[in-house]
Short mmCIF file of C-alpha atoms and ligand atoms in Angstrom, two decimals:
data_model
loop_
_atom_site.label_atom_id
_atom_site.label_comp_id
_atom_site.label_asym_id
_atom_site.label_seq_id
_atom_site.Cartn_x
_atom_site.Cartn_y
_atom_site.Cartn_z
CA MET A 1022 -26.08 -8.37 23.68
CA SER A 1023 -23.42 -7.94 26.37
CA ASN A 1024 -20.60 -6.55 24.20
CA VAL A 1025 -18.98 -3.28 25.20
CA ASN A 1026 -17.56 -0.93 22.57
CA HIS A 1027 -14.54 1.30 23.12
CA LYS A 1028 -13.87 4.16 20.73
CA PHE A 1029 -11.66 7.18 20.18
CA GLU A 1030 -13.50 10.38 19.34
CA LEU A 1031 -11.86 13.56 18.11
CA ALA A 1032 -11.90 15.95 21.07
CA ALA A 1033 -9.98 18.90 19.59
CA ARG A 1034 -8.31 19.97 16.36
CA PRO A 1035 -4.61 19.37 16.91
CA VAL A 1036 -1.90 21.94 16.48
CA GLY A 1037 1.21 20.16 15.18
CA MET A 1038 1.51 16.54 16.33
CA PRO A 1039 -1.73 15.17 17.78
CA LYS A 1040 -1.68 15.04 21.60
CA ARG A 1041 -3.45 12.71 24.02
CA THR A 1042 -5.88 15.52 24.88
CA ASP A 1043 -7.00 15.70 21.24
CA TRP A 1044 -8.85 12.41 21.86
CA ASN A 1045 -11.73 11.23 24.00
CA TYR A 1046 -11.69 7.52 24.89
CA LYS A 1047 -15.26 6.34 25.42
CA GLU A 1048 -17.06 3.19 26.43
CA GLU A 1049 -20.63 2.27 25.44
CA PRO A 1050 -22.82 -0.82 25.20
CA VAL A 1051 -23.07 -2.43 21.76
CA ARG A 1052 -26.62 -2.45 20.41
CA ASP A 1053 -28.16 -5.25 18.36
CA PRO A 1054 -28.21 -4.72 14.58
CA GLY A 1055 -31.57 -3.51 13.23
CA GLU A 1056 -33.33 -4.77 10.10
CA GLY A 1057 -30.86 -4.58 7.15
CA GLU A 1058 -27.88 -4.05 9.49
CA PHE A 1059 -25.03 -6.20 10.77
CA LEU A 1060 -22.57 -6.01 13.64
CA VAL A 1061 -18.83 -6.07 12.99
CA LYS A 1062 -16.16 -6.98 15.54
CA ILE A 1063 -13.17 -4.91 14.40
CA LEU A 1064 -9.95 -6.91 14.19
CA TYR A 1065 -7.44 -4.56 12.52
CA ILE A 1066 -7.46 -0.78 12.08
CA SER A 1067 -5.50 0.92 9.32
CA LEU A 1068 -3.40 3.84 10.54
CA ASP A 1069 -2.76 6.29 7.71
CA PRO A 1070 -1.00 9.66 7.38
CA ALA A 1071 -4.20 11.06 5.86
CA MET A 1072 -5.85 10.78 9.29
CA ARG A 1073 -3.86 13.82 10.37
CA GLY A 1074 -5.41 15.84 7.52
CA TRP A 1075 -8.92 14.63 8.36
CA MET A 1076 -8.48 16.13 11.85
CA ASN A 1077 -8.12 19.64 10.39
CA GLU A 1078 -10.93 22.02 9.65
CA GLY A 1079 -11.12 23.16 6.04
CA LYS A 1080 -11.72 22.06 2.48
CA SER A 1081 -10.12 18.85 1.28
CA TYR A 1082 -11.05 15.87 -0.89
CA ILE A 1083 -13.16 14.58 2.02
CA ALA A 1084 -15.00 16.34 4.86
CA PRO A 1085 -13.09 16.74 8.13
CA VAL A 1086 -13.94 14.51 11.10
CA GLY A 1087 -16.23 16.52 13.39
CA ILE A 1088 -15.40 17.23 17.01
CA GLY A 1089 -17.09 14.52 19.07
CA GLU A 1090 -17.21 12.06 16.16
CA VAL A 1091 -15.49 8.68 16.12
CA MET A 1092 -12.14 9.10 14.38
CA ARG A 1093 -12.40 7.98 10.75
CA ALA A 1094 -10.26 4.97 9.78
CA GLY A 1095 -10.36 2.05 7.40
CA ALA A 1096 -10.71 -1.23 9.30
CA LEU A 1097 -11.17 -4.94 8.84
CA GLY A 1098 -13.49 -7.02 10.93
CA ARG A 1099 -15.68 -10.09 11.22
CA VAL A 1100 -19.47 -10.07 11.10
CA THR A 1101 -20.76 -11.39 14.45
CA ALA A 1102 -24.53 -10.78 14.03
CA SER A 1103 -26.53 -9.98 10.92
CA LYS A 1104 -29.99 -8.95 9.78
CA ASN A 1105 -28.70 -8.17 6.29
CA PRO A 1106 -29.03 -11.04 3.78
CA LYS A 1107 -25.87 -9.98 1.93
CA PHE A 1108 -23.59 -10.27 4.97
CA ALA A 1109 -23.41 -13.50 6.97
CA VAL A 1110 -21.96 -14.18 10.40
CA GLY A 1111 -18.29 -15.08 9.90
CA ASP A 1112 -17.78 -12.90 6.80
CA HIS A 1113 -14.66 -10.74 6.85
CA VAL A 1114 -15.42 -7.18 5.80
CA TYR A 1115 -13.53 -3.95 5.12
CA GLY A 1116 -14.94 -0.45 5.51
CA ALA A 1117 -14.48 2.95 7.10
CA PHE A 1118 -15.55 1.57 10.48
CA GLY A 1119 -13.51 4.10 12.48
CA VAL A 1120 -11.29 3.80 15.52
CA GLN A 1121 -13.53 1.57 17.62
CA GLU A 1122 -13.91 -2.08 18.59
CA PHE A 1123 -17.39 -2.73 17.16
CA ALA A 1124 -19.36 -1.12 14.33
CA ILE A 1125 -22.92 -1.41 13.07
CA SER A 1126 -23.30 -1.16 9.29
CA ASN A 1127 -26.03 -1.34 6.67
CA GLY A 1128 -23.51 -2.54 4.08
CA ALA A 1129 -23.04 0.78 2.22
CA GLY A 1130 -19.40 1.12 1.15
CA ILE A 1131 -18.44 -2.21 2.73
CA THR A 1132 -16.50 -4.85 0.83
CA LYS A 1133 -16.13 -8.51 1.67
CA VAL A 1134 -12.60 -9.82 1.98
CA ASN A 1135 -11.95 -13.35 0.80
CA ALA A 1136 -8.53 -13.71 2.31
CA GLY A 1137 -7.88 -17.41 1.65
CA ALA A 1138 -4.23 -18.01 2.47
CA ILE A 1139 -3.37 -14.30 2.57
CA PRO A 1140 -3.11 -12.80 6.09
CA LEU A 1141 -5.90 -10.30 6.77
CA PRO A 1142 -3.65 -7.25 7.49
CA VAL A 1143 -2.33 -7.43 3.90
CA PHE A 1144 -5.79 -6.18 2.87
CA LEU A 1145 -5.07 -2.95 4.73
CA GLY A 1146 -1.69 -2.56 3.02
CA THR A 1147 -0.44 -4.01 -0.24
CA LEU A 1148 -3.84 -5.36 -1.31
CA GLY A 1149 -5.69 -2.44 0.28
CA MET A 1150 -5.86 1.32 -0.06
CA PRO A 1151 -2.07 2.00 0.09
CA GLY A 1152 -1.36 -0.69 -2.51
CA MET A 1153 -4.04 0.78 -4.79
CA THR A 1154 -2.45 4.21 -4.32
CA ALA A 1155 0.92 2.85 -5.38
CA TYR A 1156 -0.49 0.93 -8.35
CA PHE A 1157 -2.61 3.70 -9.87
CA GLY A 1158 -0.32 6.56 -8.87
CA LEU A 1159 2.68 4.92 -10.47
CA LEU A 1160 1.10 3.27 -13.51
CA ASP A 1161 -1.67 5.74 -14.36
CA ILE A 1162 0.03 9.03 -13.49
CA GLY A 1163 3.73 8.12 -13.47
CA GLN A 1164 3.57 6.03 -16.69
CA PRO A 1165 6.98 4.38 -16.22
CA LYS A 1166 8.65 2.77 -19.26
CA PRO A 1167 11.19 -0.07 -19.13
CA GLY A 1168 14.71 1.26 -18.65
CA GLN A 1169 13.53 4.53 -17.09
CA THR A 1170 14.54 5.77 -13.64
CA VAL A 1171 11.88 5.90 -10.93
CA VAL A 1172 12.54 7.61 -7.59
CA VAL A 1173 10.15 7.20 -4.66
CA SER A 1174 10.24 8.95 -1.28
CA GLY A 1175 8.76 7.45 1.87
CA ALA A 1176 10.22 4.37 0.24
CA ALA A 1177 10.05 1.98 3.20
CA GLY A 1178 6.41 2.73 3.97
CA ALA A 1179 3.12 1.19 2.91
CA VAL A 1180 2.83 3.05 -0.40
CA GLY A 1181 6.55 3.47 -1.13
CA THR A 1182 7.48 -0.22 -0.81
CA VAL A 1183 4.80 -1.14 -3.36
CA VAL A 1184 5.69 1.70 -5.76
CA GLY A 1185 9.32 0.60 -5.87
CA GLN A 1186 8.52 -3.07 -6.37
CA ILE A 1187 5.99 -2.39 -9.15
CA ALA A 1188 8.53 -0.14 -10.86
CA LYS A 1189 11.03 -3.03 -10.74
CA ILE A 1190 8.40 -5.38 -12.19
CA LYS A 1191 7.98 -2.85 -15.03
CA GLY A 1192 11.72 -2.95 -15.79
CA CYS A 1193 12.78 0.38 -14.29
CA THR A 1194 15.82 1.40 -12.29
CA VAL A 1195 14.47 2.23 -8.84
CA VAL A 1196 15.90 4.54 -6.20
CA GLY A 1197 14.19 4.85 -2.83
CA ILE A 1198 14.55 7.69 -0.33
CA ALA A 1199 13.97 6.72 3.31
CA GLY A 1200 15.06 7.65 6.82
CA GLY A 1201 17.81 5.53 8.38
CA ALA A 1202 20.07 2.60 7.56
CA GLU A 1203 17.62 -0.13 8.52
CA LYS A 1204 14.98 1.11 6.06
CA CYS A 1205 17.55 1.69 3.32
CA ASN A 1206 18.97 -1.83 3.73
CA TYR A 1207 15.48 -3.29 3.69
CA ILE A 1208 14.38 -1.74 0.41
CA VAL A 1209 17.60 -2.70 -1.39
CA LYS A 1210 18.32 -6.14 0.10
CA ASP A 1211 14.80 -7.46 0.65
CA LEU A 1212 12.76 -5.61 -1.96
CA GLY A 1213 15.30 -5.34 -4.78
CA PHE A 1214 15.47 -1.56 -5.20
CA ASP A 1215 18.63 -0.59 -7.10
CA ALA A 1216 19.72 2.04 -4.58
CA ALA A 1217 18.57 3.80 -1.44
CA ILE A 1218 19.23 7.30 -0.16
CA ASP A 1219 19.13 7.90 3.60
CA TYR A 1220 17.78 11.44 3.72
CA LYS A 1221 18.67 11.69 7.41
CA SER A 1222 22.41 11.23 6.81
CA GLU A 1223 22.99 12.05 3.12
CA ASP A 1224 22.75 15.11 0.89
CA VAL A 1225 19.71 14.03 -1.15
CA ARG A 1226 20.49 16.29 -4.10
CA LYS A 1227 24.02 14.94 -4.49
CA ALA A 1228 22.88 11.36 -3.95
CA LEU A 1229 20.25 11.74 -6.69
CA GLN A 1230 22.95 12.99 -9.08
CA LYS A 1231 24.98 9.90 -8.26
CA HIS A 1232 22.18 7.32 -8.52
CA CYS A 1233 20.22 8.92 -11.39
CA PRO A 1234 22.93 10.00 -13.86
CA LYS A 1235 20.42 10.17 -16.75
CA GLY A 1236 17.91 12.06 -14.62
CA ILE A 1237 14.66 11.06 -12.92
CA ASP A 1238 11.86 10.00 -15.29
CA VAL A 1239 9.25 9.42 -12.59
CA TYR A 1240 9.36 10.92 -9.11
CA PHE A 1241 6.67 9.50 -6.81
CA ASP A 1242 6.41 11.96 -3.96
CA ASN A 1243 5.12 10.84 -0.57
CA VAL A 1244 6.84 13.45 1.56
CA GLY A 1245 6.99 16.91 -0.09
CA GLY A 1246 9.17 19.66 1.42
CA ASP A 1247 12.94 19.65 0.88
CA ILE A 1248 13.02 16.18 -0.68
CA LEU A 1249 10.58 17.22 -3.42
CA ASP A 1250 12.72 20.28 -4.03
CA ALA A 1251 15.86 18.13 -4.31
CA ALA A 1252 14.14 15.74 -6.77
CA LEU A 1253 13.17 18.71 -8.97
CA THR A 1254 16.86 19.49 -9.52
CA GLN A 1255 17.52 16.12 -11.17
CA LEU A 1256 14.62 15.63 -13.58
CA ALA A 1257 15.01 14.04 -17.00
CA ARG A 1258 13.30 15.64 -19.99
CA GLY A 1259 9.57 14.80 -19.95
CA ALA A 1260 9.63 13.66 -16.31
CA ARG A 1261 6.39 12.94 -14.47
CA ILE A 1262 6.03 13.85 -10.80
CA VAL A 1263 3.25 12.10 -8.90
CA ILE A 1264 2.04 14.16 -5.94
CA CYS A 1265 0.75 11.43 -3.66
CA GLY A 1266 1.37 13.03 -0.29
CA ALA A 1267 3.53 15.42 1.72
CA ILE A 1268 3.95 13.83 5.14
CA SER A 1269 6.87 16.12 6.02
CA GLN A 1270 4.33 18.97 6.10
CA TYR A 1271 1.28 17.42 7.80
CA CYS A 1272 2.18 18.33 11.39
CA ASN A 1273 3.72 21.71 10.61
CA THR A 1274 2.52 24.68 12.58
CA THR A 1275 3.83 26.99 9.84
CA PRO A 1276 2.46 27.19 6.25
CA ILE A 1277 3.27 24.27 3.93
CA LYS A 1278 6.66 24.66 2.28
CA GLY A 1279 6.21 24.57 -1.48
CA PRO A 1280 8.92 23.68 -3.99
CA SER A 1281 11.18 26.56 -4.97
CA ASN A 1282 12.78 24.61 -7.84
CA TYR A 1283 9.54 24.31 -9.82
CA LEU A 1284 10.95 26.02 -12.92
CA SER A 1285 12.72 22.72 -13.53
CA LEU A 1286 9.29 21.60 -14.82
CA LEU A 1287 9.56 24.22 -17.56
CA VAL A 1288 13.17 23.48 -18.45
CA ASN A 1289 12.53 19.75 -18.61
CA ARG A 1290 9.02 19.83 -20.13
CA ALA A 1291 7.99 17.92 -17.04
CA SER A 1292 4.61 17.57 -15.36
CA MET A 1293 3.46 17.36 -11.78
CA LYS A 1294 0.07 15.87 -11.01
CA GLY A 1295 -1.82 15.11 -7.84
CA MET A 1296 -3.75 11.88 -7.30
CA VAL A 1297 -6.41 10.67 -4.88
CA VAL A 1298 -6.80 6.92 -4.70
CA PHE A 1299 -10.57 7.08 -4.17
CA ASP A 1300 -10.93 8.18 -7.81
CA TYR A 1301 -9.96 4.63 -8.79
CA THR A 1302 -12.43 2.59 -6.71
CA ASP A 1303 -14.03 1.15 -9.86
CA ARG A 1304 -10.69 -0.40 -10.76
CA TYR A 1305 -9.56 -1.72 -7.34
CA ALA A 1306 -10.58 -5.29 -8.18
CA GLU A 1307 -8.53 -5.27 -11.37
CA ALA A 1308 -5.45 -3.95 -9.53
CA GLY A 1309 -5.99 -6.35 -6.62
CA ARG A 1310 -6.03 -9.35 -8.95
CA GLU A 1311 -2.81 -8.28 -10.66
CA MET A 1312 -1.01 -7.52 -7.40
CA ALA A 1313 -2.18 -10.78 -5.78
CA GLY A 1314 -0.74 -12.54 -8.83
CA TRP A 1315 2.60 -10.77 -8.37
CA MET A 1316 2.57 -11.73 -4.68
CA ALA A 1317 1.87 -15.37 -5.49
CA ALA A 1318 4.72 -15.31 -8.03
CA GLY A 1319 7.11 -13.91 -5.39
CA LYS A 1320 7.57 -10.62 -7.26
CA LEU A 1321 5.79 -8.41 -4.74
CA LYS A 1322 6.45 -8.63 -1.00
CA SER A 1323 4.17 -7.21 1.64
CA ARG A 1324 5.24 -6.11 5.10
CA GLU A 1325 2.96 -4.99 7.86
CA HIS A 1326 4.02 -3.26 11.04
CA ILE A 1327 1.43 -4.51 13.51
CA VAL A 1328 1.00 -2.92 16.94
CA GLU A 1329 -1.28 -4.70 19.42
CA GLY A 1330 -3.64 -2.97 21.78
CA PHE A 1331 -6.59 -0.75 20.88
CA GLU A 1332 -5.86 1.69 23.70
CA THR A 1333 -2.39 2.47 22.26
CA PHE A 1334 -4.03 4.25 19.29
CA PRO A 1335 -2.98 7.87 20.13
CA ASP A 1336 0.70 6.92 20.46
CA THR A 1337 0.72 4.32 17.70
CA LEU A 1338 -0.64 6.81 15.15
CA LEU A 1339 2.36 9.05 15.84
CA LYS A 1340 4.75 6.36 14.61
CA LEU A 1341 3.90 7.46 11.06
CA PHE A 1342 5.13 10.99 11.73
CA LYS A 1343 8.17 9.86 13.70
CA GLY A 1344 9.22 7.35 11.02
CA GLU A 1345 8.88 4.40 13.39
CA ASN A 1346 7.07 2.07 10.97
CA ILE A 1347 8.43 -0.15 8.22
CA GLY A 1348 5.70 -1.18 5.81
CA LYS A 1349 2.02 -0.76 6.56
CA LEU A 1350 1.18 0.43 10.08
CA VAL A 1351 -1.76 -1.56 11.47
CA LEU A 1352 -3.40 -1.50 14.91
CA LYS A 1353 -4.45 -4.97 16.04
CA VAL A 1354 -7.54 -4.57 18.18
CA ALA A 1355 -7.45 -7.78 20.20
N1 NAP B 819 -3.09 10.51 -2.56
C1 NAP B 819 -3.63 9.45 -2.03
O1 NAP B 819 -4.71 9.00 -2.42
C2 NAP B 819 -2.90 8.76 -0.91
C3 NAP B 819 -3.32 7.52 -0.42
C4 NAP B 819 -2.55 6.91 0.59
C5 NAP B 819 -1.43 7.56 1.09
N2 NAP B 819 -1.08 8.78 0.60
C6 NAP B 819 0.11 9.47 1.07
O2 NAP B 819 1.22 8.64 0.81
C7 NAP B 819 2.25 8.93 1.75
C8 NAP B 819 2.73 7.62 2.37
O3 NAP B 819 1.65 7.03 3.10
P1 NAP B 819 1.85 5.61 3.78
O4 NAP B 819 0.54 5.16 4.26
O5 NAP B 819 2.62 4.74 2.86
O6 NAP B 819 2.75 5.97 5.03
P2 NAP B 819 4.13 5.29 5.42
O7 NAP B 819 5.12 5.66 4.35
O8 NAP B 819 3.91 3.85 5.70
O9 NAP B 819 4.51 5.98 6.78
C9 NAP B 819 4.89 7.29 6.85
C10 NAP B 819 6.42 7.45 6.66
O10 NAP B 819 6.67 8.79 6.27
C11 NAP B 819 7.99 9.10 6.58
N3 NAP B 819 8.10 10.46 7.15
C12 NAP B 819 7.51 10.92 8.28
N4 NAP B 819 7.87 12.20 8.48
C13 NAP B 819 8.71 12.52 7.46
C14 NAP B 819 9.44 13.70 7.11
N5 NAP B 819 9.38 14.81 7.88
N6 NAP B 819 10.20 13.69 6.01
C15 NAP B 819 10.28 12.59 5.24
N7 NAP B 819 9.63 11.43 5.51
C16 NAP B 819 8.86 11.41 6.61
C17 NAP B 819 8.46 8.09 7.62
O11 NAP B 819 9.44 7.28 7.01
P3 NAP B 819 11.02 7.69 7.11
O12 NAP B 819 11.53 6.96 8.31
O13 NAP B 819 11.54 7.21 5.82
O14 NAP B 819 11.07 9.16 7.32
C18 NAP B 819 7.22 7.28 7.93
O15 NAP B 819 7.51 5.95 8.24
C19 NAP B 819 1.66 9.92 2.75
O16 NAP B 819 2.05 11.21 2.37
C20 NAP B 819 0.18 9.76 2.55
O17 NAP B 819 -0.54 10.89 2.91
C21 NAP B 819 -1.80 9.39 -0.38
#
């Protein structure tokens, strides 16, 4: 086999934003798959905010990536050689293949993707992990009812775009919070949100009072920090807050800023609950079928922000933290 693999290994635990020196770029020959294994040519790599957390030492819902290990990432590829009867050459597969161009697998934790007419990158976004996060976070934890007001932060991103559209499908009034006019226009004009708040140019607290006069019934939080604190000031009685993520805090060099307005939970008999999408793996197929149906019916749009070039990985990852992506950020390998 004459293939050459390139990969990014974690070289150091970053302080703040990851730097180029936090990575080692390596080249190695690709070995043949052994008995029960198959070789995958990676086509698309999912870039996710959680990757920043996986680079830290310490306890989390998943072990940190070790120094010298290939950076963990979900990825989609095509089987190019196989000694595993369940995976044939030409199959498209999804798994935690990491930030590399080729991977050898024994099939554990790998799913086949039958894309049909749907473009492959959609299976890293709306029909992949971020879409599942939106679906279960909103419907299982948020429990929106028709006529209620749903607010989502990180609204123009992979998770946020899907949360807002599902909330519309469920008959809610939907307000998205995002950075900049382009993102705010997109979620209202293209995705059908009822209103958008540009947190970079507006007073979020005042804007929430304006757009949510009856209060917020469900706040789906992707960003944490000051925006979570502002949302807490405008809760309706019995509100549900879904703690999905806190991207505003991931690259901080100071301790995470917690919400100071939390007593609003008491006053409003509200609840705040964290969710991890991996707890729902048994139900991914069910959610995928329903969301694919919504997509086919034109009720759910998917947008991917695709950057080409494997070697751009260190800079492309930073787009998430600089707000330079709209929709799902995907690295196209070649
Ligand atoms: N709990 C789970 O199981 C689970 C699973 C998947 C994702 N998540 C979480 O869900 C959130 C969204 O993930 P995603 O994949 O959909 O990412 P994304 O929204 O597609 O991309 C990240 C976005 O975050 C926003 N952002 C960055 N820095 C910010 C800041 N300081 N303040 C406010 N917004 C900021 C940027 O948009 P703006 O331009 O609008 O700032 C950026 O485009 C993340 O917190 C992630 O960790 C959780």
